[in-house]
Short mmCIF file of C-alpha atoms and ligand atoms in Angstrom, two decimals:
data_model
loop_
_atom_site.label_atom_id
_atom_site.label_comp_id
_atom_site.label_asym_id
_atom_site.label_seq_id
_atom_site.Cartn_x
_atom_site.Cartn_y
_atom_site.Cartn_z
CA MET A 1017 29.43 -32.40 -14.18
CA LYS A 1018 26.23 -34.34 -14.50
CA ARG A 1019 23.00 -33.10 -13.08
CA PRO A 1020 21.37 -35.70 -10.85
CA SER A 1021 18.28 -37.42 -12.14
CA ARG A 1022 15.01 -36.88 -10.39
CA VAL A 1023 12.76 -39.22 -8.49
CA ALA A 1024 9.37 -37.94 -7.39
CA ILE A 1025 7.22 -39.41 -4.64
CA VAL A 1026 3.53 -39.02 -5.44
CA GLY A 1027 0.31 -40.23 -3.93
CA ARG A 1028 -2.75 -39.09 -2.05
CA PRO A 1029 -2.36 -37.51 1.41
CA ASN A 1030 -1.55 -39.67 4.42
CA VAL A 1031 -0.17 -42.73 2.66
CA GLY A 1032 3.31 -42.04 4.04
CA LYS A 1033 5.10 -39.99 1.38
CA SER A 1034 6.88 -37.76 3.88
CA THR A 1035 7.87 -40.75 5.95
CA LEU A 1036 9.31 -42.45 2.90
CA PHE A 1037 11.06 -39.25 1.87
CA ASN A 1038 12.63 -38.93 5.31
CA ARG A 1039 13.58 -42.58 5.35
CA ILE A 1040 15.38 -42.42 2.00
CA THR A 1041 17.09 -39.11 2.68
CA ARG A 1042 17.88 -40.31 6.22
CA GLN A 1043 16.30 -37.29 7.80
CA ARG A 1044 15.50 -38.20 11.36
CA ARG A 1045 12.94 -35.57 12.04
CA ALA A 1046 9.60 -35.68 10.32
CA LEU A 1047 8.88 -32.52 8.43
CA VAL A 1048 6.41 -30.38 10.27
CA HIS A 1049 3.58 -29.07 8.21
CA PRO A 1050 1.36 -26.43 9.74
CA MET A 1051 -1.71 -27.78 8.00
CA PRO A 1052 -1.10 -31.45 7.41
CA GLY A 1053 -2.94 -32.99 4.52
CA VAL A 1054 -4.21 -29.70 3.18
CA THR A 1055 -1.42 -28.28 1.16
CA ARG A 1056 2.27 -28.76 1.49
CA ASP A 1057 5.24 -27.44 -0.30
CA VAL A 1058 7.44 -29.55 -2.48
CA GLN A 1059 10.57 -30.86 -0.78
CA ARG A 1060 13.62 -31.67 -2.77
CA ILE A 1061 16.87 -33.14 -1.48
CA GLU A 1062 19.85 -34.53 -3.26
CA THR A 1063 20.50 -38.03 -2.05
CA GLU A 1064 22.02 -41.27 -3.31
CA TRP A 1065 21.49 -45.00 -3.35
CA ALA A 1066 24.14 -47.55 -4.23
CA GLY A 1067 26.42 -44.78 -5.39
CA VAL A 1068 23.87 -43.25 -7.74
CA ALA A 1069 23.03 -39.65 -6.93
CA PHE A 1070 19.55 -38.33 -7.55
CA ASP A 1071 17.24 -35.59 -6.40
CA LEU A 1072 14.38 -36.94 -4.37
CA ILE A 1073 11.21 -34.90 -4.52
CA ASP A 1074 8.30 -35.16 -2.12
CA THR A 1075 5.47 -33.65 -4.10
CA GLY A 1076 3.64 -32.69 -0.92
CA GLY A 1077 -0.06 -32.09 -0.85
CA LEU A 1078 -1.07 -33.31 -4.27
CA PHE A 1079 -4.55 -34.76 -4.77
CA SER A 1080 -6.02 -33.13 -1.69
CA GLY A 1081 -9.31 -32.79 -3.52
CA ILE A 1082 -9.73 -29.32 -2.07
CA ASP A 1083 -11.54 -26.89 -4.31
CA ASP A 1084 -9.56 -23.74 -3.73
CA GLU A 1085 -7.80 -21.65 -6.33
CA LEU A 1086 -4.61 -21.10 -4.41
CA ILE A 1087 -4.32 -24.64 -3.16
CA GLN A 1088 -4.83 -25.81 -6.70
CA GLU A 1089 -2.07 -23.49 -7.81
CA VAL A 1090 0.24 -25.08 -5.26
CA GLU A 1091 -0.86 -28.51 -6.43
CA GLN A 1092 -0.32 -27.64 -10.04
CA ARG A 1093 3.20 -26.57 -9.27
CA ALA A 1094 3.78 -29.83 -7.41
CA TRP A 1095 2.36 -31.76 -10.35
CA LYS A 1096 4.66 -29.94 -12.73
CA GLU A 1097 7.56 -30.81 -10.50
CA ALA A 1098 6.45 -34.44 -10.59
CA LEU A 1099 6.22 -34.39 -14.37
CA GLY A 1100 9.85 -33.28 -14.55
CA ALA A 1101 10.95 -36.44 -12.76
CA ASP A 1102 12.62 -39.39 -14.46
CA VAL A 1103 11.01 -41.90 -12.15
CA MET A 1104 7.93 -41.74 -9.95
CA ILE A 1105 7.30 -43.68 -6.79
CA PHE A 1106 3.54 -43.94 -6.43
CA VAL A 1107 2.76 -44.52 -2.77
CA THR A 1108 -0.39 -46.26 -1.57
CA ASP A 1109 -1.54 -47.59 1.80
CA ALA A 1110 -1.82 -51.33 2.49
CA GLU A 1111 -4.11 -50.74 5.45
CA ALA A 1112 -6.54 -48.59 3.54
CA GLY A 1113 -6.50 -50.70 0.37
CA VAL A 1114 -7.22 -49.22 -3.06
CA THR A 1115 -9.20 -46.00 -2.77
CA GLY A 1116 -10.96 -43.88 -5.37
CA THR A 1117 -8.24 -41.26 -5.13
CA ASP A 1118 -5.61 -43.95 -5.77
CA ILE A 1119 -7.44 -44.82 -8.97
CA ASP A 1120 -7.46 -41.13 -9.98
CA VAL A 1121 -3.74 -40.83 -9.26
CA ALA A 1122 -3.06 -44.01 -11.25
CA ASN A 1123 -4.97 -42.64 -14.22
CA ARG A 1124 -2.92 -39.48 -14.19
CA LEU A 1125 0.33 -41.36 -13.81
CA ARG A 1126 -0.43 -43.54 -16.80
CA GLN A 1127 -0.13 -40.41 -18.93
CA VAL A 1128 3.44 -39.57 -17.89
CA ASP A 1129 6.57 -40.64 -19.70
CA GLY A 1130 8.76 -41.71 -16.79
CA ALA A 1131 8.73 -45.14 -15.17
CA VAL A 1132 6.28 -45.60 -12.30
CA PHE A 1133 7.03 -47.80 -9.28
CA LEU A 1134 4.05 -48.61 -7.12
CA ALA A 1135 4.91 -48.79 -3.42
CA VAL A 1136 2.31 -50.36 -1.15
CA ASN A 1137 3.28 -48.76 2.14
CA LYS A 1138 2.40 -49.74 5.71
CA SER A 1139 2.98 -53.38 4.74
CA GLU A 1140 4.95 -54.22 7.87
CA LYS A 1141 2.28 -56.61 9.05
CA GLY A 1142 2.89 -58.81 6.03
CA GLN A 1143 -0.72 -58.57 5.01
CA HIS A 1144 0.15 -59.09 1.33
CA ALA A 1145 -2.20 -56.36 0.33
CA GLU A 1146 -0.13 -55.75 -2.78
CA ALA A 1147 -2.15 -58.28 -4.77
CA GLU A 1148 -5.15 -55.99 -4.55
CA PHE A 1149 -3.08 -53.15 -6.00
CA PHE A 1150 -2.46 -54.93 -9.30
CA GLU A 1151 -5.79 -53.53 -10.35
CA LEU A 1152 -4.12 -50.10 -10.60
CA GLY A 1153 -2.33 -51.44 -13.64
CA PHE A 1154 1.36 -51.09 -12.76
CA GLU A 1155 3.80 -53.92 -13.19
CA ARG A 1156 6.34 -52.91 -10.62
CA ILE A 1157 4.77 -53.31 -7.18
CA TYR A 1158 6.72 -53.19 -3.93
CA ALA A 1159 5.43 -53.95 -0.47
CA VAL A 1160 7.25 -51.55 1.86
CA SER A 1161 7.10 -50.02 5.28
CA ALA A 1162 8.50 -46.52 5.33
CA LEU A 1163 8.10 -46.37 9.06
CA HIS A 1164 10.05 -49.56 9.73
CA GLY A 1165 12.42 -49.39 6.79
CA GLN A 1166 11.24 -52.62 5.17
CA GLY A 1167 11.42 -53.26 1.45
CA ILE A 1168 12.93 -49.85 0.73
CA GLY A 1169 16.25 -51.26 -0.44
CA ASP A 1170 14.67 -53.48 -3.09
CA LEU A 1171 12.57 -50.60 -4.31
CA LEU A 1172 15.55 -48.23 -4.54
CA ASP A 1173 17.74 -50.82 -6.28
CA ASP A 1174 15.21 -50.98 -9.07
CA VAL A 1175 14.60 -47.23 -9.09
CA VAL A 1176 18.25 -46.28 -9.56
CA ALA A 1177 18.70 -48.99 -12.20
CA GLN A 1178 16.07 -47.13 -14.16
CA LEU A 1179 17.65 -43.68 -13.89
CA PRO A 1180 19.08 -42.18 -17.05
CA GLN A 1181 22.46 -40.50 -17.07
CA ARG A 1182 21.78 -36.92 -17.89
CA GLU A 1183 23.73 -33.81 -18.73
CA PRO A 1184 23.10 -30.72 -16.62
CA SER A 1185 19.81 -29.19 -17.59
CA ALA A 1186 19.89 -25.98 -19.52
CA ALA A 1187 17.82 -23.97 -17.09
CA GLU A 1188 19.76 -24.56 -13.88
CA GLU A 1189 23.31 -24.37 -15.06
CA HIS A 1190 22.79 -21.60 -17.49
CA LEU A 1191 22.63 -17.90 -16.80
CA LYS A 1192 21.12 -15.67 -19.41
CA LEU A 1193 22.19 -12.11 -19.02
CA ALA A 1194 21.00 -9.06 -20.89
CA LEU A 1195 23.08 -5.90 -20.88
CA VAL A 1196 20.72 -3.05 -21.58
CA GLY A 1197 21.13 0.69 -21.74
CA ARG A 1198 21.47 3.50 -24.20
CA PRO A 1199 24.02 3.51 -26.99
CA ASN A 1200 27.56 4.31 -25.94
CA VAL A 1201 27.22 3.51 -22.26
CA GLY A 1202 29.71 0.68 -22.73
CA LYS A 1203 27.61 -2.45 -23.13
CA SER A 1204 29.82 -3.97 -25.82
CA SER A 1205 32.96 -2.98 -23.97
CA LEU A 1206 31.67 -4.64 -20.81
CA ALA A 1207 30.68 -7.72 -22.76
CA ASN A 1208 34.15 -7.92 -24.22
CA ALA A 1209 35.80 -7.42 -20.88
CA MET A 1210 33.64 -10.22 -19.46
CA ILE A 1211 34.44 -12.57 -22.24
CA GLY A 1212 38.10 -11.75 -22.02
CA GLU A 1213 38.58 -11.89 -25.77
CA ASP A 1214 37.44 -9.79 -28.66
CA THR A 1215 34.24 -11.42 -29.83
CA THR A 1216 31.93 -8.46 -30.04
CA ILE A 1217 32.61 -5.29 -31.98
CA VAL A 1218 33.47 -2.20 -30.00
CA ASP A 1219 33.33 1.20 -31.50
CA SER A 1220 33.01 4.69 -30.14
CA ARG A 1221 30.14 5.53 -32.43
CA PRO A 1222 26.59 4.80 -31.40
CA GLY A 1223 24.82 1.83 -32.81
CA THR A 1224 27.67 -0.16 -34.22
CA THR A 1225 26.78 -3.26 -32.33
CA ARG A 1226 25.30 -5.53 -34.92
CA ASP A 1227 21.87 -7.04 -34.76
CA SER A 1228 21.40 -8.92 -31.50
CA ILE A 1229 23.83 -11.73 -31.09
CA ASP A 1230 23.98 -14.18 -28.23
CA ILE A 1231 27.39 -15.06 -26.91
CA THR A 1232 27.64 -18.13 -24.80
CA MET A 1233 30.69 -18.68 -22.67
CA GLN A 1234 31.86 -20.85 -19.84
CA TRP A 1235 32.23 -19.23 -16.45
CA HIS A 1236 33.69 -21.39 -13.68
CA GLY A 1237 32.29 -24.42 -15.41
CA ARG A 1238 28.86 -22.91 -15.92
CA ALA A 1239 27.31 -21.47 -19.03
CA VAL A 1240 26.59 -17.80 -19.41
CA THR A 1241 24.83 -16.38 -22.41
CA LEU A 1242 25.10 -12.70 -23.02
CA VAL A 1243 21.87 -11.88 -24.71
CA ASP A 1244 23.10 -8.91 -26.63
CA THR A 1245 21.16 -5.85 -27.47
CA ALA A 1246 21.71 -3.25 -30.10
CA GLY A 1247 21.30 -0.50 -27.51
CA LEU A 1248 18.50 1.90 -26.96
CA ARG A 1249 18.54 4.50 -29.61
CA LYS A 1250 16.46 7.50 -28.86
CA LYS A 1251 14.54 8.41 -31.93
CA SER A 1252 13.77 12.09 -32.17
CA LYS A 1253 10.09 11.50 -32.70
CA SER A 1254 9.51 8.63 -30.37
CA ARG A 1255 8.52 10.85 -27.42
CA ASP A 1256 10.62 8.83 -25.07
CA GLY A 1257 8.40 5.81 -25.58
CA LEU A 1258 9.72 2.38 -26.31
CA THR A 1259 8.77 2.66 -29.90
CA SER A 1260 12.07 2.54 -31.68
CA LEU A 1261 13.19 -0.73 -33.12
CA THR A 1262 16.25 -0.83 -30.88
CA ALA A 1263 14.11 -0.39 -27.80
CA ILE A 1264 11.93 -3.27 -28.87
CA LYS A 1265 15.02 -5.38 -29.31
CA SER A 1266 16.08 -4.55 -25.82
CA ILE A 1267 12.66 -5.65 -24.55
CA ASP A 1268 13.14 -8.83 -26.48
CA ALA A 1269 16.51 -9.37 -24.81
CA ILE A 1270 14.97 -8.76 -21.38
CA SER A 1271 12.26 -11.31 -21.93
CA ARG A 1272 14.86 -13.91 -22.85
CA ALA A 1273 17.08 -13.14 -19.85
CA ASP A 1274 17.16 -14.31 -16.23
CA VAL A 1275 19.03 -11.27 -15.06
CA VAL A 1276 19.11 -7.81 -16.59
CA VAL A 1277 22.09 -5.50 -16.17
CA MET A 1278 21.01 -1.92 -16.61
CA VAL A 1279 24.16 -0.15 -17.75
CA LEU A 1280 24.39 3.56 -16.96
CA ASP A 1281 27.01 6.01 -18.07
CA ALA A 1282 28.61 7.55 -14.99
CA PRO A 1283 29.31 11.01 -16.44
CA ARG A 1284 25.94 11.31 -18.18
CA GLU A 1285 22.54 11.99 -16.68
CA MET A 1286 20.14 9.10 -16.46
CA ALA A 1287 17.42 9.13 -19.08
CA ASN A 1288 13.74 8.44 -18.99
CA GLN A 1289 14.32 5.56 -21.35
CA ASP A 1290 16.58 3.89 -18.81
CA VAL A 1291 13.78 4.06 -16.29
CA LYS A 1292 11.28 2.59 -18.75
CA VAL A 1293 13.50 -0.29 -19.69
CA ALA A 1294 14.39 -1.09 -16.09
CA SER A 1295 10.75 -0.89 -15.12
CA TYR A 1296 9.93 -3.34 -17.88
CA ALA A 1297 12.47 -5.77 -16.42
CA HIS A 1298 10.97 -5.23 -12.97
CA LYS A 1299 7.42 -5.87 -14.16
CA ALA A 1300 8.51 -8.95 -16.04
CA GLY A 1301 9.89 -10.24 -12.74
CA LYS A 1302 13.46 -10.50 -13.97
CA GLY A 1303 16.57 -10.24 -11.86
CA LEU A 1304 17.86 -6.68 -12.00
CA MET A 1305 21.11 -4.92 -11.21
CA PHE A 1306 22.67 -1.60 -12.09
CA CYS A 1307 26.07 -1.05 -13.49
CA VAL A 1308 27.42 2.49 -13.38
CA ASN A 1309 30.06 2.24 -16.06
CA LYS A 1310 32.94 4.54 -17.04
CA TRP A 1311 33.63 5.01 -13.37
CA ASP A 1312 37.18 5.91 -14.38
CA LEU A 1313 35.89 9.14 -15.90
CA ILE A 1314 34.56 10.46 -12.60
CA GLU A 1315 37.25 12.69 -11.19
CA ASP A 1316 37.88 13.77 -7.64
CA LYS A 1317 35.99 10.90 -6.12
CA ASP A 1318 35.71 11.08 -2.37
CA ASN A 1319 33.99 8.95 0.21
CA THR A 1320 30.57 10.37 -0.63
CA THR A 1321 30.68 9.91 -4.42
CA VAL A 1322 29.34 6.38 -4.39
CA SER A 1323 26.49 7.20 -2.07
CA GLN A 1324 25.59 10.26 -4.15
CA PHE A 1325 25.29 8.09 -7.23
CA GLU A 1326 23.36 5.49 -5.37
CA LYS A 1327 20.94 8.09 -4.09
CA ARG A 1328 20.31 9.32 -7.62
CA ILE A 1329 19.70 5.81 -8.85
CA ARG A 1330 17.33 5.00 -5.99
CA GLY A 1331 15.46 8.22 -6.73
CA ALA A 1332 15.09 7.50 -10.43
CA PHE A 1333 14.36 3.77 -10.10
CA ARG A 1334 12.07 3.84 -7.09
CA PHE A 1335 10.37 0.61 -8.05
CA ALA A 1336 13.55 -1.43 -7.68
CA PRO A 1337 15.21 -0.66 -4.34
CA TYR A 1338 16.34 -4.30 -4.30
CA ALA A 1339 18.63 -4.04 -7.32
CA PRO A 1340 22.31 -3.94 -6.38
CA VAL A 1341 24.56 -1.26 -7.89
CA LEU A 1342 28.06 -1.85 -9.18
CA PHE A 1343 30.53 0.81 -10.27
CA THR A 1344 32.63 -0.44 -13.13
CA SER A 1345 35.09 0.54 -15.78
CA ALA A 1346 35.16 -1.57 -18.89
CA LEU A 1347 38.29 0.37 -19.84
CA SER A 1348 40.37 -0.57 -16.80
CA GLY A 1349 38.46 -3.74 -16.01
CA GLN A 1350 37.59 -2.44 -12.55
CA ARG A 1351 34.90 -4.64 -10.92
CA VAL A 1352 33.89 -6.13 -14.26
CA SER A 1353 34.31 -9.63 -12.86
CA ARG A 1354 31.82 -8.75 -10.16
CA ILE A 1355 29.04 -8.40 -12.72
CA LEU A 1356 28.86 -12.14 -13.35
CA GLU A 1357 29.37 -12.98 -9.70
CA MET A 1358 26.50 -10.72 -8.77
CA ALA A 1359 24.30 -11.94 -11.61
CA TRP A 1360 24.76 -15.58 -10.55
CA ARG A 1361 23.95 -14.67 -6.98
CA ILE A 1362 20.76 -13.02 -8.16
CA LYS A 1363 19.80 -15.97 -10.32
CA GLU A 1364 20.41 -18.41 -7.46
CA SER A 1365 18.54 -16.37 -4.92
CA ARG A 1366 15.57 -16.21 -7.29
CA GLU A 1367 15.53 -20.00 -7.40
CA VAL A 1368 15.46 -20.47 -3.64
CA ARG A 1369 12.55 -22.54 -2.39
CA VAL A 1370 11.46 -21.67 1.08
CA SER A 1371 9.94 -24.47 3.12
CA THR A 1372 6.37 -23.76 4.08
CA SER A 1373 6.89 -24.66 7.71
CA ASP A 1374 9.83 -22.29 8.02
CA ALA A 1375 8.02 -19.47 6.27
CA ASN A 1376 5.03 -19.87 8.58
CA ARG A 1377 7.12 -19.95 11.71
CA PHE A 1378 8.92 -16.87 10.52
CA ILE A 1379 5.80 -14.91 9.58
CA GLU A 1380 4.20 -15.83 12.88
CA GLY A 1381 7.14 -14.26 14.67
CA VAL A 1382 7.02 -11.17 12.49
CA LEU A 1383 3.30 -10.73 13.13
CA ALA A 1384 3.67 -11.22 16.85
CA LYS A 1385 6.19 -8.39 17.00
CA ASN A 1386 4.76 -6.13 14.32
CA PRO A 1387 1.11 -6.79 13.66
CA PRO A 1388 -0.54 -4.83 10.87
CA PRO A 1389 -1.89 -1.54 12.19
CA SER A 1390 -5.66 -1.47 12.69
CA HIS A 1391 -7.53 -0.67 9.54
CA GLY A 1392 -11.22 -0.01 9.13
CA GLY A 1393 -11.91 -1.35 12.59
CA GLY A 1394 -10.16 -4.68 12.19
CA ASN A 1395 -6.84 -6.37 12.66
CA GLY A 1396 -5.05 -8.21 9.91
CA LYS A 1397 -4.31 -11.87 10.48
CA ILE A 1398 -2.21 -14.17 8.35
CA TYR A 1399 -3.32 -17.78 8.58
CA TYR A 1400 -0.88 -19.37 6.28
CA ILE A 1401 1.87 -18.49 3.83
CA THR A 1402 3.44 -20.69 1.20
CA GLN A 1403 5.80 -20.11 -1.69
CA VAL A 1404 3.97 -20.94 -4.90
CA SER A 1405 6.73 -20.26 -7.41
CA VAL A 1406 10.31 -19.18 -7.97
CA SER A 1407 12.04 -16.76 -10.36
CA PRO A 1408 10.68 -14.45 -9.06
CA PRO A 1409 9.89 -15.78 -5.60
CA THR A 1410 6.11 -15.68 -5.21
CA PHE A 1411 4.20 -16.27 -2.00
CA ALA A 1412 0.54 -17.01 -1.48
CA CYS A 1413 -0.69 -15.54 1.75
CA PHE A 1414 -4.05 -16.48 3.27
CA VAL A 1415 -5.42 -13.62 5.36
CA ASN A 1416 -8.66 -12.80 7.15
CA LYS A 1417 -9.28 -9.61 5.16
CA ARG A 1418 -7.28 -8.05 2.39
CA ALA A 1419 -8.26 -4.52 3.35
CA TYR A 1420 -6.44 -4.89 6.65
CA PHE A 1421 -3.16 -5.05 4.80
CA ASP A 1422 -2.07 -1.77 3.29
CA ARG A 1423 0.78 -1.21 0.88
CA SER A 1424 3.24 -0.11 3.47
CA TYR A 1425 2.61 -3.21 5.57
CA LEU A 1426 3.01 -5.42 2.51
CA ARG A 1427 6.25 -3.62 1.77
CA PHE A 1428 7.31 -4.35 5.32
CA LEU A 1429 6.51 -8.06 4.92
CA ASN A 1430 8.31 -8.06 1.62
CA ASN A 1431 11.42 -6.63 3.24
CA ARG A 1432 11.29 -9.09 6.08
CA LEU A 1433 11.06 -12.03 3.66
CA ARG A 1434 13.91 -10.53 1.68
CA ASP A 1435 16.14 -10.26 4.76
CA ARG A 1436 15.26 -13.66 6.06
CA TYR A 1437 15.82 -15.61 2.86
CA ALA A 1438 18.47 -13.35 1.33
CA PHE A 1439 16.54 -12.66 -1.85
CA GLU A 1440 18.75 -10.36 -3.85
CA GLY A 1441 18.22 -8.36 -7.01
CA THR A 1442 14.72 -9.67 -7.49
CA VAL A 1443 11.19 -8.60 -6.88
CA ILE A 1444 9.26 -10.70 -4.33
CA ARG A 1445 5.58 -11.15 -5.02
CA ILE A 1446 3.01 -11.63 -2.28
CA LYS A 1447 -0.50 -12.63 -3.34
CA LEU A 1448 -3.15 -12.11 -0.72
CA SER A 1449 -6.09 -14.44 -0.56
CA GLU A 1450 -9.03 -13.77 1.71
CA LYS A 1451 -10.12 -16.95 3.40
CA GLU A 1452 -11.34 -18.24 6.68
CA ARG A 1453 -9.99 -21.73 7.11
CA LYS A 1454 -10.55 -24.58 9.43
CA GLY A 1455 -7.65 -25.30 11.68
CA ALA A 1456 -6.08 -21.96 10.93
CA ARG A 1457 -4.34 -20.20 13.70
P1 GDP B 1753 1.95 -38.20 3.48
O1 GDP B 1753 0.78 -37.27 3.72
O2 GDP B 1753 1.66 -39.11 2.33
O3 GDP B 1753 3.25 -37.50 3.34
O4 GDP B 1753 2.04 -39.17 4.76
P2 GDP B 1753 2.98 -39.09 6.05
O5 GDP B 1753 4.36 -39.46 5.73
O6 GDP B 1753 2.75 -37.79 6.74
O7 GDP B 1753 2.36 -40.30 6.90
C1 GDP B 1753 0.99 -40.37 7.24
C2 GDP B 1753 0.84 -41.29 8.46
O8 GDP B 1753 1.16 -42.63 8.11
C3 GDP B 1753 1.75 -40.91 9.59
O9 GDP B 1753 1.04 -41.05 10.80
C4 GDP B 1753 2.87 -41.94 9.50
O10 GDP B 1753 3.49 -42.18 10.73
C5 GDP B 1753 2.14 -43.16 8.99
N1 GDP B 1753 3.03 -44.07 8.26
C6 GDP B 1753 3.92 -43.75 7.30
N2 GDP B 1753 4.57 -44.86 6.87
C7 GDP B 1753 4.07 -45.89 7.57
C8 GDP B 1753 4.32 -47.31 7.59
O11 GDP B 1753 5.18 -47.82 6.85
N3 GDP B 1753 3.59 -48.05 8.42
C9 GDP B 1753 2.67 -47.51 9.24
N4 GDP B 1753 2.00 -48.31 10.03
N5 GDP B 1753 2.41 -46.19 9.27
C10 GDP B 1753 3.09 -45.38 8.45
P1 GDP B 1754 27.57 0.42 -26.28
O1 GDP B 1754 27.01 1.23 -27.38
O2 GDP B 1754 26.75 0.59 -25.03
O3 GDP B 1754 27.81 -1.00 -26.60
O4 GDP B 1754 28.96 1.10 -25.86
P2 GDP B 1754 30.45 0.69 -26.30
O5 GDP B 1754 30.88 -0.49 -25.54
O6 GDP B 1754 30.49 0.63 -27.79
O7 GDP B 1754 31.27 1.92 -25.75
C1 GDP B 1754 31.07 3.24 -26.23
C2 GDP B 1754 32.33 4.04 -26.01
O8 GDP B 1754 32.60 4.19 -24.63
C3 GDP B 1754 33.57 3.37 -26.60
O9 GDP B 1754 34.39 4.39 -27.13
C4 GDP B 1754 34.24 2.73 -25.41
O10 GDP B 1754 35.63 2.64 -25.56
C5 GDP B 1754 33.90 3.72 -24.32
N1 GDP B 1754 33.86 3.07 -23.03
C6 GDP B 1754 33.15 1.94 -22.71
N2 GDP B 1754 33.31 1.64 -21.41
C7 GDP B 1754 34.13 2.59 -20.89
C8 GDP B 1754 34.68 2.82 -19.58
O11 GDP B 1754 34.43 2.10 -18.60
N3 GDP B 1754 35.48 3.92 -19.42
C9 GDP B 1754 35.77 4.75 -20.46
N4 GDP B 1754 36.54 5.78 -20.21
N5 GDP B 1754 35.27 4.55 -21.70
C10 GDP B 1754 34.47 3.48 -21.92
#
């Protein structure tokens, strides 16, 4: 399975990037942006031309020229997205002619590796403005009208001819999973059960897992790497800190993983070290899930046993109420297959990109129903929210005053975002920025 190539649409605001994006992807409705021309999220849709599939990216509000930290963060992300593209369509405006910002954009585009196609949009009047645009220094110039669908076919013919055939990229089709937990909880046994053949060493004595090894396997056509750990050995003198070599290795595994599986031993008490390691994964913004292993050893289970365990876990790992819990037995194989299913779900939900217009509509509704309680004589207002990054999902939130938003209200917002966009097994970060803005609601 080949991953589609990427085509990014770049250009200053108002030249018609969204219109072109909609035209190519055949979306009828124009995308609605709450603050047009200020900052917009990146749109990406898989589409095709002449039988060649590619991801089309509208880089949104790049080159707005607005001097604002958060807007620049959004722009930087958009720029990064553009840099990942195989081909760029640089859109300009025939009616406006070459502007200073166009020259800035051109200078930046000259530094990228991919091919650049210069589209002179709004050319439906046949004004032949494209001659003027040669000064920007690109060979491939196309007079188009996104609004009227003129010249788009010629442009796309040449764009797709330029697209490389690529293998799936490592990052998207590849799950990196770290099984962490104390020695003897069953990490190696679980790994073996997942792999379905004996490739790691299992022993009943602590610490027999060799120095960290990574096992890569195919799972329903996708790659999974088990970033192995040697287990967390509690050194007598380490005062519960993460000072032992094995603990450091487990930290190393966490930092290399997308999703961390905290393995607990059902019959044994949870340990402080478990909490520290899980909290490290949480702070690092990794996907997190719990696996209560050796479930076969728990006798006389009744319909409250699961909830009792869950309650204990929630109590010990208060910082991660979002992490799902599985009850497994590496010995019998019970629910072992669910570990990878769950881990993929977590990874995918962490990669979700929420459209800015949808997020704003949603938050508006939430605020209308449940406004922040009055604080210090004022009422909290949210002007604008936008997702600035993924893995973990991170939102920038422009508010009138930070102090009007207390922790419990932020937790409430967090939960609402989680429900709405089905973020699972991952922390959601909300960054508040205090700003009055023009045109804000
Ligand atoms: P973006 O900010 O670059 O994404 O620009 P938009 O797609 O939002 O378009 C900005 C304005 O230009 C809108 O009013 C569009 O209707 C208009 N527009 C886009 N393409 C064309 C075109 O081919 N011809 C004309 N005349 N107007 C266009
Ligand atoms: P690790 O140190 O965390 O990698 O743990 P191992 O996978 O080496 O397992 C330690 C011991 O627990 C071994 O004797 C395993 O056979 C046993 N074990 C692992 N998983 C289970 C399980 O689900 N049920 C039972 N009863 N024993 C298990």
